[in-house]
Amino acid sequence: MKCFSRYLPYLFRPPSTILSSTCHTEADIISTVEFNSTGELLATGDKGGRVVVFQREQESKSQPHRRGEYNVYSTFQSHEPEFDYLKSLEIEEKINKIKWLPQQNAAYFLLSTNDKTVKLWKISERDKRPEGYNLKDEDGRIRDPSTITSLRVPVLQPMDLMVEATARRIFSNAHTYHINSISVNSDLQTFISTDDLRVNLWNLEITDRSFNIVDIKPANMEELTEVITSAEFHPQQCHTFAYSSSKGSIRLCDMRLAALCDKHCKYFEEPEDPATRSFFSEIISSISDVKFSHNGRYLMTRDYLTVKVWDLQMENKPVETYQVHDYLRGKLCSLYENDCIFDKFECVWNGSDSVIMTGSYNNFFRMFDRNTKRDVTLEASRENSKPRAILKPRKVCVGGKRRKDEISVDSLDFSKKILHTTWHPHENIIAVAATNNLYIFQDKVN
Amino acid sequence: MFPKGTKRKFSDPVEEPASSGDQGPAAPPAAARTLSSSYSLQRQSLLDMSLIKLQLCHMLVEPNLCRSVLIANTVRQIQEEMTQDGTWQIMTQALAAAQCPADRLVATEVLCRQTETGAQPGQSPKPFPVVGLEEGYHSEEVVMEGEVETEVTMSPQLSTNSYLAGPFGMGPCWDEEDDDGDCEEEEEEEEDSEECMSEGDDADRDHLSADSRTGDQVFGTFEIKHPAPPPDPALEELFSDVDPSYYDLDTVLTGMQSTPKMGPYDLLESLSSHTPTALSSSSSCRSDLNELDHIMEIIVGS
């Protein structure tokens, strides 16, 4: 487990935050993080509807120790708060998910979504501007045509680099319920947006039409007992997608079979262990995140206490189950009381699908090596991470004697939760969002 | 984050579950009244907590459907188990028996009131905004004036979504998460073996003074579905603080008529839960209690 023990912490805070991390504004709470497909860019969305994009510095030979740090590249307001006059309710501007499109030209494209509207943003650089117009002068004022005596061809002159973000498409009015996920298809032409009861398929070019491909809304809402919690396209098969439910099941659907994918192709569910049954069994089985592996052979799901890896060929049980924080099992009633039991943790694969990572409380996050079966708990905190210091593994003691460096379950801070994490597609670089702080950790160079 | 410092008469089954799991002893056989009291206490507490969570939805933003569905499923689960045990029937019957018609008149008067929006008592309540309905929404303008009996009538088109709005107008009063000051106060009513008494402020109790007992009985069901059997005094004591309409899951889930079913006092009085979140006594609640006093005086004619 060499790679886990050698991480360089690098601390970032969104530039708009002027308060210390102990008293931050609500709007600065990071609500999503995502690397792009090359790992060059890292996007974060926050509760205030802003997107901040970081870009990795080019590695320079003169400063080899500054190995590709991330700097702010662009900041823009993606979503604004809205008001639904029909229902007399606010629509939050919080960015629920960001997904990058693979780069096809000089500009970068990403999809960002709040509860109701998905937007396609183009982020482009401008480092030249034309000078020498005939009809207007340098300030932009129109010249009096009678004063023009000669013609010239405008010339492109270099200028300071400017990064601008423009909303190219707005996909709205397709969701009655709150959007919880978006996923770009491998065909790079379509994407899905998912709310509690429906999955809609869009073409990236067309904003006024969307196809409903999954609808689990019962005719009588009183009979509603299950909602969709997340959905994702298969990384290679453009006709396959999976969606997870609040009852702990995952359905794999093939869009070629029918226009409305109500019948699943595969249904993944682990039978409940009667020994651990309680009133909270259903709640803790609710899946908060589902992710295909990069190779497309496995699915990973996160429920409240565990991460599970499923083989797409085996539906009746997961092939691997990892306990994230089993010591919370005895605290479920209190966690229900303070609503923590409804926290939606995400999970990520590393680039080679050999390691999986997910967050926990007290700013802890966990990594599991699927090959060696070893795991580690690390902490994202300012006190414990000086730049270039190696992260120390943490341990929660569950009872009995507490060792010196251990922390007891009752001392855990449940307001410090790591819900959002992302892993660089090729390298061992991870980004972890701890409330309003973003931590980027890198594997140490030997 | 755990509600520490809350005093308990018993060893707290909520905080200190059995090592085997959070539910305490395994579910007892259906026929048994031999449920361990700690298990049924825990279950009752969980039920109360869940119902509060369902009702306390934020006014401004659409509530989280996933969370609401999970809580509703938990409530259903508890209700099913209690029905199997026979506890559910006992509870609703005992409460039915405790009601008397004259009190219901007051109940409707009080329940008309929207605590935070300042509507005058007796006015026809405004329909609440309801979320996410596509079928159409019939606003349930239940006129309370002069009605002896209010029925819990649901428009057939009201969908479950409306419960998610849960707009009782009680929101801000009960949203304070970290107020456990009031919960420290234990009720002294010893006859209550099941610790059903809520941990309201002692000051609130004083406001109600001698009427506290009558006050408890006032906020009862709208319509009693079961014929009242001769009341069992022991059971009556046990459940005297519990409002049966509060436990009518169908009512809760299938959406609310536009008026709040329960005023803040109901939560104060009827909870057996130890939830700190629900029991903050803000000044608006206090003034409402003063108004209640006033109404009680009029009704009782004292």
XYZ file of C-alpha atoms in Angstrom:
748
model
C 0.000 0.000 0.000
C 2.843 2.258 -0.770
C 0.808 4.794 -2.632
C -1.575 5.523 0.204
C 1.024 6.433 2.700
C 2.701 8.986 0.557
C 0.400 11.811 -0.238
C 1.230 15.447 -0.441
C -1.522 17.587 0.861
C -2.208 20.713 -1.064
C -4.802 23.004 0.274
C -7.153 25.028 -1.818
C -10.026 27.243 -0.943
C -12.415 28.757 -3.439
C -11.191 32.298 -4.076
C -14.430 33.881 -3.026
C -14.138 32.629 0.502
C -12.798 35.325 2.721
C -13.775 33.763 5.973
C -11.818 31.112 7.732
C -12.990 27.596 7.451
C -14.504 27.632 10.878
C -17.079 30.231 9.977
C -17.896 29.870 6.339
C -20.902 31.024 4.445
C -23.413 28.482 3.266
C -22.847 29.432 -0.334
C -19.246 28.267 -0.218
C -20.034 24.703 0.658
C -18.680 22.562 -2.134
C -21.376 20.327 -3.524
C -19.535 18.491 -6.283
C -16.020 17.876 -7.615
C -14.969 16.327 -10.894
C -11.774 15.851 -12.861
C -12.065 16.073 -16.616
C -11.136 13.121 -18.788
C -7.460 14.035 -19.033
C -7.083 15.205 -15.465
C -5.851 18.559 -16.621
C -8.880 20.319 -15.223
C -10.722 19.988 -11.952
C -14.159 21.517 -11.511
C -15.964 22.225 -8.263
C -19.536 23.362 -7.817
C -20.855 24.949 -4.680
C -24.073 25.697 -2.934
C -24.099 29.249 -4.230
C -24.351 28.075 -7.812
C -20.748 28.857 -8.703
C -18.356 26.691 -10.630
C -14.626 27.012 -10.052
C -12.313 25.288 -12.506
C -8.710 24.530 -11.614
C -6.042 23.798 -14.162
C -2.936 21.808 -13.632
C 0.295 23.656 -14.125
C 2.512 22.419 -16.855
C 5.422 20.590 -15.377
C 8.571 22.575 -15.831
C 12.050 21.265 -15.731
C 13.256 24.232 -13.755
C 10.918 23.479 -10.872
C 10.513 19.743 -10.732
C 9.295 19.753 -7.171
C 6.287 21.815 -8.096
C 4.884 18.850 -9.807
C 1.779 19.962 -11.542
C -0.114 21.961 -8.973
C -3.638 23.067 -9.600
C -4.451 26.744 -9.929
C -7.700 28.535 -10.466
C -8.448 28.714 -14.143
C -11.975 30.018 -14.336
C -14.799 30.985 -12.033
C -18.336 31.587 -13.129
C -21.852 31.683 -11.833
C -23.553 28.671 -13.326
C -26.973 28.773 -11.747
C -28.986 31.428 -10.003
C -31.688 30.897 -7.432
C -35.089 30.797 -9.009
C -38.623 30.905 -7.816
C -41.298 28.558 -8.983
C -44.343 30.782 -8.906
C -46.728 27.960 -9.554
C -45.705 26.076 -6.463
C -44.496 29.022 -4.421
C -41.163 27.380 -3.841
C -37.577 28.339 -4.280
C -35.378 26.424 -6.630
C -31.939 26.173 -5.124
C -28.948 27.221 -7.161
C -26.777 24.565 -5.598
C -24.785 22.652 -8.177
C -25.627 19.001 -7.724
C -23.364 17.529 -10.361
C -20.759 18.508 -12.916
C -19.758 16.255 -15.764
C -17.077 17.063 -18.313
C -17.339 16.330 -21.979
C -14.211 14.915 -23.577
C -12.225 17.606 -25.304
C -12.794 17.884 -29.008
C -11.293 21.274 -29.789
C -9.499 24.073 -28.017
C -12.426 24.805 -25.741
C -13.586 22.815 -22.750
C -17.185 21.818 -22.218
C -18.939 20.754 -19.063
C -22.473 20.036 -17.959
C -23.581 21.462 -14.642
C -26.935 20.972 -13.017
C -28.979 22.184 -10.109
C -32.274 20.654 -9.004
C -34.130 21.518 -12.170
C -31.925 22.738 -15.014
C -28.886 21.342 -16.796
C -26.533 23.751 -18.543
C -23.782 23.164 -21.036
C -20.887 25.545 -20.454
C -18.108 26.334 -22.858
C -14.864 27.431 -21.299
C -12.517 28.989 -23.775
C -9.352 30.993 -23.770
C -8.769 34.216 -25.472
C -5.215 35.435 -25.787
C -5.430 37.519 -28.933
C -7.661 40.278 -30.021
C -8.097 42.079 -33.269
C -6.848 45.605 -33.497
C -7.110 48.149 -36.249
C -10.745 48.227 -37.155
C -11.786 50.649 -39.797
C -15.174 51.627 -38.563
C -14.466 51.938 -34.879
C -11.539 53.148 -32.919
C -9.674 51.367 -30.127
C -12.229 52.345 -27.506
C -15.005 50.891 -29.564
C -16.572 54.189 -30.514
C -17.889 54.386 -34.006
C -15.806 56.560 -36.224
C -17.356 59.163 -38.383
C -17.162 57.708 -41.883
C -16.184 61.033 -43.366
C -12.931 60.962 -41.384
C -11.823 57.650 -42.781
C -9.302 58.212 -45.524
C -7.645 54.833 -45.817
C -8.432 51.191 -45.208
C -6.444 48.713 -43.266
C -6.749 45.089 -42.367
C -7.273 44.417 -38.665
C -4.432 42.484 -37.073
C -4.568 40.001 -34.213
C -2.482 41.204 -31.331
C -1.610 39.211 -28.236
C -3.373 40.095 -25.040
C -3.449 38.831 -21.490
C -4.992 35.460 -21.265
C -8.672 35.636 -20.585
C -10.744 32.613 -19.778
C -14.389 33.013 -20.431
C -17.306 30.741 -19.762
C -20.450 30.929 -21.797
C -23.641 28.959 -21.445
C -24.120 27.243 -24.759
C -27.195 25.155 -23.994
C -29.809 25.257 -21.313
C -31.805 22.078 -20.788
C -34.771 23.019 -18.679
C -38.374 22.202 -17.862
C -37.986 18.462 -18.025
C -37.914 17.557 -14.353
C -40.684 17.791 -11.834
C -38.514 16.377 -9.080
C -34.963 17.134 -8.051
C -32.183 16.168 -10.407
C -29.669 14.006 -8.579
C -27.330 12.971 -11.396
C -26.253 13.543 -14.982
C -24.183 11.260 -17.157
C -22.670 11.801 -20.578
C -22.999 8.922 -23.007
C -19.956 7.368 -24.598
C -21.413 8.384 -27.957
C -20.717 11.990 -26.909
C -23.983 13.054 -28.412
C -26.465 12.318 -25.677
C -26.691 12.483 -21.937
C -29.158 11.518 -19.241
C -30.469 13.567 -16.377
C -32.074 11.769 -13.463
C -34.472 12.927 -10.789
C -36.202 11.018 -8.010
C -38.688 9.341 -10.292
C -37.567 9.741 -13.881
C -34.601 9.471 -16.201
C -34.559 11.725 -19.260
C -32.415 11.354 -22.342
C -31.186 14.469 -24.140
C -29.251 15.254 -27.238
C -26.529 17.755 -26.469
C -27.595 19.870 -29.413
C -31.307 19.953 -28.684
C -32.658 21.749 -25.681
C -36.369 21.792 -26.346
C -36.894 18.072 -26.415
C -36.054 15.321 -24.025
C -37.043 11.677 -23.981
C -38.245 10.026 -20.837
C -36.668 6.586 -20.659
C -37.413 5.560 -17.086
C -40.473 6.500 -15.104
C -41.163 4.900 -11.748
C -43.837 7.296 -10.656
C -46.838 5.321 -9.463
C -50.295 6.276 -10.664
C -51.191 6.985 -7.108
C -48.460 8.854 -5.281
C -49.613 7.353 -2.013
C -48.113 4.118 -3.207
C -44.675 5.602 -3.659
C -42.138 3.636 -1.679
C -39.031 3.773 -3.815
C -37.138 6.536 -5.597
C -34.224 6.679 -8.001
C -31.073 7.878 -6.315
C -28.483 7.882 -9.092
C -27.933 6.845 -12.706
C -24.947 6.454 -15.000
C -24.204 5.418 -18.544
C -21.953 2.469 -19.184
C -18.472 3.790 -20.084
C -18.267 1.885 -23.349
C -21.712 0.591 -24.279
C -23.711 3.581 -25.389
C -27.000 1.704 -25.069
C -26.545 0.621 -21.463
C -27.128 2.556 -18.303
C -27.708 1.714 -14.674
C -29.792 3.358 -11.997
C -29.894 2.790 -8.266
C -32.812 3.033 -5.882
C -33.570 3.936 -2.316
C -34.294 0.281 -1.597
C -30.759 -0.801 -2.327
C -31.220 -2.227 -5.803
C -29.558 -1.427 -9.097
C -31.161 -1.894 -12.472
C -29.241 -2.174 -15.687
C -31.202 -1.143 -18.770
C -30.682 -1.523 -22.469
C -32.095 1.315 -24.519
C -32.300 -0.826 -27.627
C -35.031 -2.996 -26.199
C -37.719 -0.385 -25.841
C -38.249 3.326 -25.876
C -39.315 3.261 -22.270
C -36.820 1.269 -20.251
C -39.212 0.115 -17.581
C -38.092 -3.443 -17.846
C -34.599 -3.880 -16.647
C -32.098 -6.208 -18.220
C -30.416 -6.953 -14.973
C -31.451 -6.426 -11.421
C -28.798 -6.306 -8.737
C -29.842 -6.722 -5.167
C -28.332 -8.412 -2.190
C -30.815 -10.245 -0.006
C -31.096 -8.760 3.431
C -29.311 -10.404 6.301
C -32.082 -11.170 8.787
C -29.634 -11.007 11.655
C -29.023 -7.307 11.213
C -32.572 -6.327 10.464
C -33.823 -3.195 12.192
C -36.143 -0.331 11.501
C -33.250 1.385 9.810
C -32.358 -1.454 7.479
C -34.070 0.080 4.530
C -32.671 3.529 5.080
C -29.099 2.339 5.326
C -29.518 0.162 2.270
C -30.494 3.153 0.160
C -27.815 3.620 -2.464
C -26.389 7.117 -2.603
C -24.038 6.685 -5.558
C -23.450 4.259 -8.402
C -20.315 4.223 -10.580
C -19.215 1.962 -13.368
C -15.602 0.895 -13.305
C -13.429 2.329 -16.056
C -13.206 -1.044 -17.735
C -16.961 -1.396 -17.721
C -17.015 -4.789 -16.022
C -17.997 -3.724 -12.543
C -20.404 -1.453 -10.774
C -19.703 0.176 -7.451
C -22.461 1.282 -5.103
C -22.340 3.266 -1.892
C -24.926 2.851 0.797
C -24.781 4.352 4.240
C -22.323 1.963 5.834
C -20.674 0.083 2.993
C -19.247 0.223 -0.493
C -20.048 -2.727 -2.727
C -18.510 -3.850 -5.967
C -20.773 -5.782 -8.294
C -19.784 -7.902 -11.255
C -22.171 -7.084 -14.068
C -22.475 -10.791 -14.720
C -23.688 -11.585 -11.231
C -26.889 -10.089 -9.992
C -27.647 -11.830 -6.767
C -24.830 -10.459 -4.660
C -21.848 -8.149 -4.838
C -18.419 -9.620 -5.369
C -16.856 -7.339 -2.797
C -18.191 -5.493 0.213
C -16.180 -2.960 2.158
C -17.175 -1.563 5.537
C -16.713 2.161 5.543
C -17.661 2.981 9.119
C -19.354 -0.012 10.657
C -18.899 1.485 14.103
C -21.877 3.680 13.271
C -24.189 0.690 13.166
C -24.917 1.040 16.837
C -25.626 4.729 16.483
C -28.221 4.580 13.779
C -31.035 5.910 15.911
C -29.102 9.024 16.816
C -27.996 9.446 13.238
C -31.615 9.168 12.207
C -32.538 11.791 14.728
C -30.015 14.324 13.467
C -30.680 13.400 9.842
C -27.116 12.262 9.207
C -28.457 8.895 8.143
C -29.698 10.573 4.980
C -26.278 11.892 3.990
C -25.410 10.929 0.451
C -21.806 9.852 0.157
C -20.183 9.397 -3.214
C -17.606 6.826 -4.234
C -14.903 6.774 -6.905
C -12.635 4.353 -8.737
C -9.020 5.096 -9.412
C -7.844 5.042 -13.003
C -6.914 1.384 -13.015
C -9.968 0.228 -11.002
C -7.693 -1.252 -8.384
C -8.539 1.168 -5.595
C -11.845 2.660 -4.509
C -12.398 5.671 -2.310
C -15.258 7.149 -0.382
C -15.835 9.700 2.342
C -16.941 9.486 5.938
C -17.423 11.791 8.926
C -14.933 13.865 10.867
C -13.358 14.771 7.520
C -12.183 11.215 7.155
C -12.089 9.447 3.865
C -11.375 5.817 3.180
C -9.537 3.939 0.481
C -9.792 0.253 -0.257
C -7.279 -1.634 -2.328
C -9.194 -4.343 -4.124
C -6.135 -6.459 -4.765
C -4.364 -6.446 -1.439
C -7.626 -6.069 0.491
C -6.020 -3.451 2.655
C -7.692 -0.215 3.555
C -6.717 3.094 5.039
C -8.463 6.002 6.687
C -7.106 9.461 6.009
C -8.139 12.858 7.191
C -8.574 16.058 5.242
C -7.926 18.766 7.717
C -5.830 21.844 7.850
C -4.249 21.013 11.174
C -3.123 17.626 10.129
C -1.825 18.418 6.716
C 1.044 20.735 6.140
C 2.030 21.025 2.529
C 4.254 18.171 1.474
C 3.677 16.294 4.674
C 2.672 12.717 4.390
C -0.822 11.942 5.528
C -0.992 9.810 8.552
C -3.499 6.984 8.640
C -6.258 7.519 11.171
C -8.128 5.036 13.225
C -11.435 5.044 15.000
C -11.600 2.996 18.124
C -14.853 1.302 18.764
C -14.726 0.646 22.389
C -12.509 -0.454 25.167
C -9.136 1.062 25.398
C -8.396 3.927 23.142
C -4.856 4.139 21.906
C -3.045 7.400 21.768
C -3.697 8.398 18.185
C -7.103 6.887 17.899
C -10.318 8.778 18.017
C -13.366 7.393 19.717
C -16.685 7.107 17.961
C -18.325 9.577 20.291
C -15.757 12.239 19.483
C -16.432 12.171 15.779
C -17.663 15.414 14.343
C -20.689 14.611 12.240
C -20.903 18.073 10.808
C -17.623 17.483 9.015
C -18.549 15.068 6.314
C -16.770 14.240 3.111
C -19.469 13.556 0.585
C -17.675 14.435 -2.630
C -14.388 13.074 -3.873
C -12.817 12.524 -7.263
C -9.779 10.690 -8.573
C -7.535 11.733 -11.435
C -8.190 9.476 -14.448
C -4.577 8.302 -14.782
C -2.511 9.386 -11.827
C -2.732 9.101 -8.105
C -4.126 12.533 -7.497
C -7.325 12.927 -5.536
C -9.525 15.873 -4.761
C -11.572 15.830 -1.590
C -14.231 18.372 -0.641
C -14.536 19.006 3.066
C -17.424 21.403 3.534
C -16.065 24.578 1.980
C -12.484 23.484 1.584
C -10.989 21.600 -1.289
C -8.028 19.352 -0.635
C -5.890 17.977 -3.401
C -3.544 15.177 -2.555
C -0.837 13.747 -4.737
C 1.244 10.688 -4.654
C 4.772 11.536 -3.671
C 7.439 11.257 -6.272
C 10.210 8.961 -5.205
C -23.989 15.842 17.296
C -25.690 13.242 19.436
C -28.319 14.620 21.770
C -26.268 14.351 24.859
C -27.288 15.596 28.219
C -30.893 14.593 27.812
C -32.029 13.134 31.051
C -33.777 9.853 31.037
C -35.717 8.069 33.692
C -34.820 4.717 32.287
C -31.530 3.732 30.847
C -31.821 5.233 27.458
C -32.693 2.558 24.963
C -32.200 5.044 22.154
C -28.656 5.989 23.020
C -27.450 2.685 24.351
C -28.772 -0.025 22.141
C -28.141 -3.644 22.757
C -24.947 -4.860 21.259
C -26.794 -7.016 18.830
C -28.107 -4.061 16.954
C -30.041 -0.918 17.146
C -33.438 -2.425 17.506
C -32.908 -3.960 20.883
C -34.477 -7.375 21.317
C -35.662 -9.167 18.236
C -39.236 -8.533 17.197
C -41.447 -10.317 19.657
C -44.180 -12.710 18.556
C -47.274 -11.021 17.291
C -49.597 -12.207 19.969
C -47.495 -11.018 22.818
C -48.196 -8.173 25.105
C -44.898 -9.297 26.459
C -42.976 -6.690 24.493
C -40.179 -5.482 26.578
C -40.967 -1.969 27.612
C -37.662 -0.701 26.360
C -38.334 -2.052 22.897
C -41.797 -0.570 22.705
C -40.517 2.670 24.140
C -37.837 2.797 21.530
C -40.291 1.971 18.817
C -42.706 4.600 20.009
C -39.940 7.141 20.124
C -38.901 6.255 16.623
C -42.458 6.578 15.410
C -42.860 10.010 16.943
C -39.557 11.152 15.570
C -40.476 9.953 12.113
C -43.821 11.656 12.110
C -42.278 14.914 13.172
C -39.705 14.624 10.439
C -42.440 14.080 7.911
C -44.319 17.114 9.052
C -41.451 19.471 9.508
C -40.733 20.239 5.943
C -39.083 23.428 4.973
C -41.486 25.956 3.680
C -39.315 27.626 1.154
C -37.585 24.881 -0.730
C -39.120 21.714 -1.989
C -38.363 18.977 0.506
C -36.217 16.021 -0.342
C -38.444 13.322 -1.794
C -35.999 10.510 -1.095
C -35.773 11.380 2.561
C -39.531 11.694 2.891
C -40.115 8.360 1.235
C -37.596 6.634 3.480
C -39.140 8.135 6.603
C -42.631 7.241 5.448
C -41.521 3.667 4.842
C -40.099 3.540 8.341
C -43.377 4.774 9.781
C -45.280 2.169 7.788
C -42.977 -0.505 9.045
C -43.558 0.502 12.639
C -47.264 0.782 12.104
C -47.397 -2.687 10.607
C -45.504 -4.147 13.476
C -47.669 -2.373 15.993
C -50.767 -3.546 14.197
C -49.540 -7.097 14.394
C -48.831 -6.689 18.071
C -52.249 -5.292 18.642
C -50.674 -2.214 20.159
C -51.912 0.029 17.391
C -55.540 -0.821 17.923
C -55.276 -0.358 21.637
C -53.730 3.020 21.215
C -56.253 4.400 18.813
C -59.149 2.999 20.781
C -57.894 4.381 24.048
C -57.542 7.781 22.539
C -60.933 7.583 20.969
C -62.387 6.863 24.348
C -60.745 9.877 25.862
C -62.494 12.338 23.631
C -65.694 14.156 24.330
C -67.656 16.185 21.791
C -67.454 19.603 23.389
C -63.721 19.504 23.413
C -63.627 18.880 19.759
C -65.118 22.244 19.122
C -62.191 23.871 20.770
C -59.838 21.574 19.001
C -61.010 22.731 15.655
C -60.789 26.324 16.731
C -57.233 25.934 17.793
C -56.225 23.807 14.897
C -57.484 26.362 12.448
C -54.824 28.676 13.520
C -51.692 29.096 11.528
C -49.148 29.814 14.150
C -46.551 31.640 12.169
C -48.555 33.394 9.552
C -50.649 35.138 12.112
C -54.039 34.236 10.778
C -56.754 35.093 13.225
C -58.431 32.231 14.944
C -61.686 31.409 13.394
C -60.777 32.620 9.975
C -60.991 30.242 7.143
C -57.507 28.923 6.685
C -55.628 29.595 3.526
C -54.751 26.655 1.376
C -51.148 25.660 1.706
C -48.889 25.554 -1.280
C -48.432 22.013 -2.288
C -45.528 20.650 -4.164
C -45.153 18.485 -7.091
C -48.732 17.709 -7.832
C -49.499 17.107 -11.399
C -52.980 15.785 -11.179
C -54.312 18.968 -9.869
C -54.882 20.142 -6.422
C -58.098 20.828 -4.668
C -57.462 23.213 -1.904
C -59.025 21.909 1.194
C -60.592 24.963 2.640
C -62.190 23.351 5.572
C -64.344 25.883 7.257
C -64.057 25.257 10.929
C -66.458 27.727 12.330
C -69.395 26.202 14.042
C -68.603 22.691 13.110
C -68.823 20.240 15.863
C -67.089 17.544 14.069
C -64.404 17.966 11.559
C -63.765 15.221 9.173
C -60.492 14.352 7.778
C -61.598 14.320 4.220
C -59.082 13.980 1.534
C -59.657 15.164 -1.923
C -59.216 12.051 -4.022
C -56.794 13.897 -6.156
C -54.545 15.012 -3.406
C -51.460 13.006 -3.891
C -48.819 12.010 -1.495
C -46.645 14.725 -2.797
C -48.607 17.216 -0.828
C -47.389 15.759 2.384
C -43.952 16.566 1.342
C -44.729 20.201 1.420
C -45.823 19.531 4.951
C -46.593 23.130 5.438
C -48.240 23.312 8.741
C -47.113 26.775 9.413
C -45.317 25.466 12.384
C -41.952 25.331 10.785
C -39.824 27.966 12.364
C -41.166 27.146 15.754
C -39.808 23.670 15.582
C -36.819 23.889 13.416
C -34.317 24.663 16.037
C -31.989 21.770 16.010
C -29.826 22.493 18.927
C -32.184 23.513 21.615
C -32.018 20.929 24.295
C -32.453 23.334 27.129
C -36.110 22.674 27.358
C -35.701 19.004 27.068
C -33.747 18.816 30.221
C -36.910 19.394 32.133
C -38.513 16.164 33.000
C -42.166 15.959 33.664
C -43.098 15.002 37.123
C -46.192 13.062 36.253
C -45.318 9.776 37.750
C -48.451 7.956 36.786
C -47.215 7.922 33.278
C -45.365 4.697 33.177
C -44.415 4.986 29.591
C -42.861 8.377 29.870
C -45.192 9.724 27.303
C -45.054 13.186 28.654
C -43.166 15.476 26.460
C -40.319 17.511 27.714
C -41.962 20.826 27.318
C -40.867 23.831 29.181
C -42.047 24.024 32.732
C -43.132 27.549 31.993
C -45.397 26.287 29.274
C -46.918 23.924 31.705
C -47.597 26.788 34.046
C -49.485 28.605 31.357
C -51.795 25.726 30.973
C -51.923 25.314 34.739
C -54.949 23.434 35.910
C -56.186 23.028 32.415
C -53.249 20.966 31.373
C -55.107 17.754 31.670
C -58.125 19.066 29.822
C -55.777 20.643 27.363
C -54.315 17.258 26.617
C -57.668 15.854 25.827
C -58.672 18.778 23.702
C -56.308 18.154 20.869
C -57.674 14.895 19.872
C -58.840 13.271 16.749
C -61.176 14.840 14.353
C -63.176 11.831 13.683
C -63.202 8.713 15.651
C -63.340 5.732 13.416
C -63.706 3.021 15.956
C -66.588 2.814 18.405
C -65.267 3.582 21.818
C -65.029 0.593 24.099
C -65.283 1.159 27.831
C -62.065 2.916 28.539
C -59.427 1.075 30.390
C -58.104 3.558 32.930
C -54.581 2.188 32.840
C -54.347 2.372 29.095
C -55.979 5.726 29.096
C -53.265 7.012 31.352
C -50.710 5.471 29.117
C -51.933 7.072 25.964
C -53.613 10.143 27.289
C -50.980 12.358 25.845
C -50.931 10.837 22.454
C -53.009 12.323 19.756
C -54.438 9.525 17.622
C -54.806 11.601 14.514
C -51.117 12.097 14.751
C -50.691 8.405 14.221
C -53.104 8.110 11.426
C -50.484 7.298 8.888
C -52.786 7.481 5.955
C -53.706 10.969 6.891
C -50.125 11.967 7.194
C -49.055 10.373 3.994
C -51.919 11.161 1.750
C -51.543 14.803 2.245
C -52.928 17.371 4.455
C -55.990 19.384 4.161
C -54.918 22.925 4.203
C -55.193 23.419 7.902
C -52.636 22.126 10.254
C -53.910 19.083 11.984
C -52.144 19.837 15.111
C -51.137 23.003 16.765
C -47.790 23.288 18.418
C -49.297 22.193 21.679
C -50.050 18.818 20.274
C -46.441 18.155 19.699
C -45.628 19.500 23.090
C -48.209 17.400 24.808
C -48.351 14.244 22.881
C -44.831 13.339 22.172
C -43.169 10.524 23.844
C -40.126 11.247 21.845
C -37.041 12.718 23.339
C -36.239 14.629 20.247
C -34.736 17.940 21.142
C -35.378 19.286 17.702
C -39.091 19.359 18.075
C -39.387 21.003 21.395
C -38.218 24.502 21.328
C -40.454 26.970 22.996
C -40.158 30.095 21.021
C -41.990 33.185 22.029
C -44.601 32.656 19.356
C -45.555 29.354 20.915
C -45.833 31.043 24.221
C -48.189 33.653 22.924
C -50.246 30.939 21.335
C -50.516 29.250 24.654
C -51.783 32.468 26.121
C -54.408 32.574 23.460
C -55.262 28.997 24.218
C -55.739 29.888 27.828
C -58.085 32.587 26.768
C -60.100 30.274 24.593
C -60.249 27.658 27.273
C -61.663 30.200 29.644
C -64.357 31.123 27.221
C -65.302 27.561 26.518
C -65.163 26.359 30.044
C -66.923 29.499 31.116
C -64.755 30.068 34.115
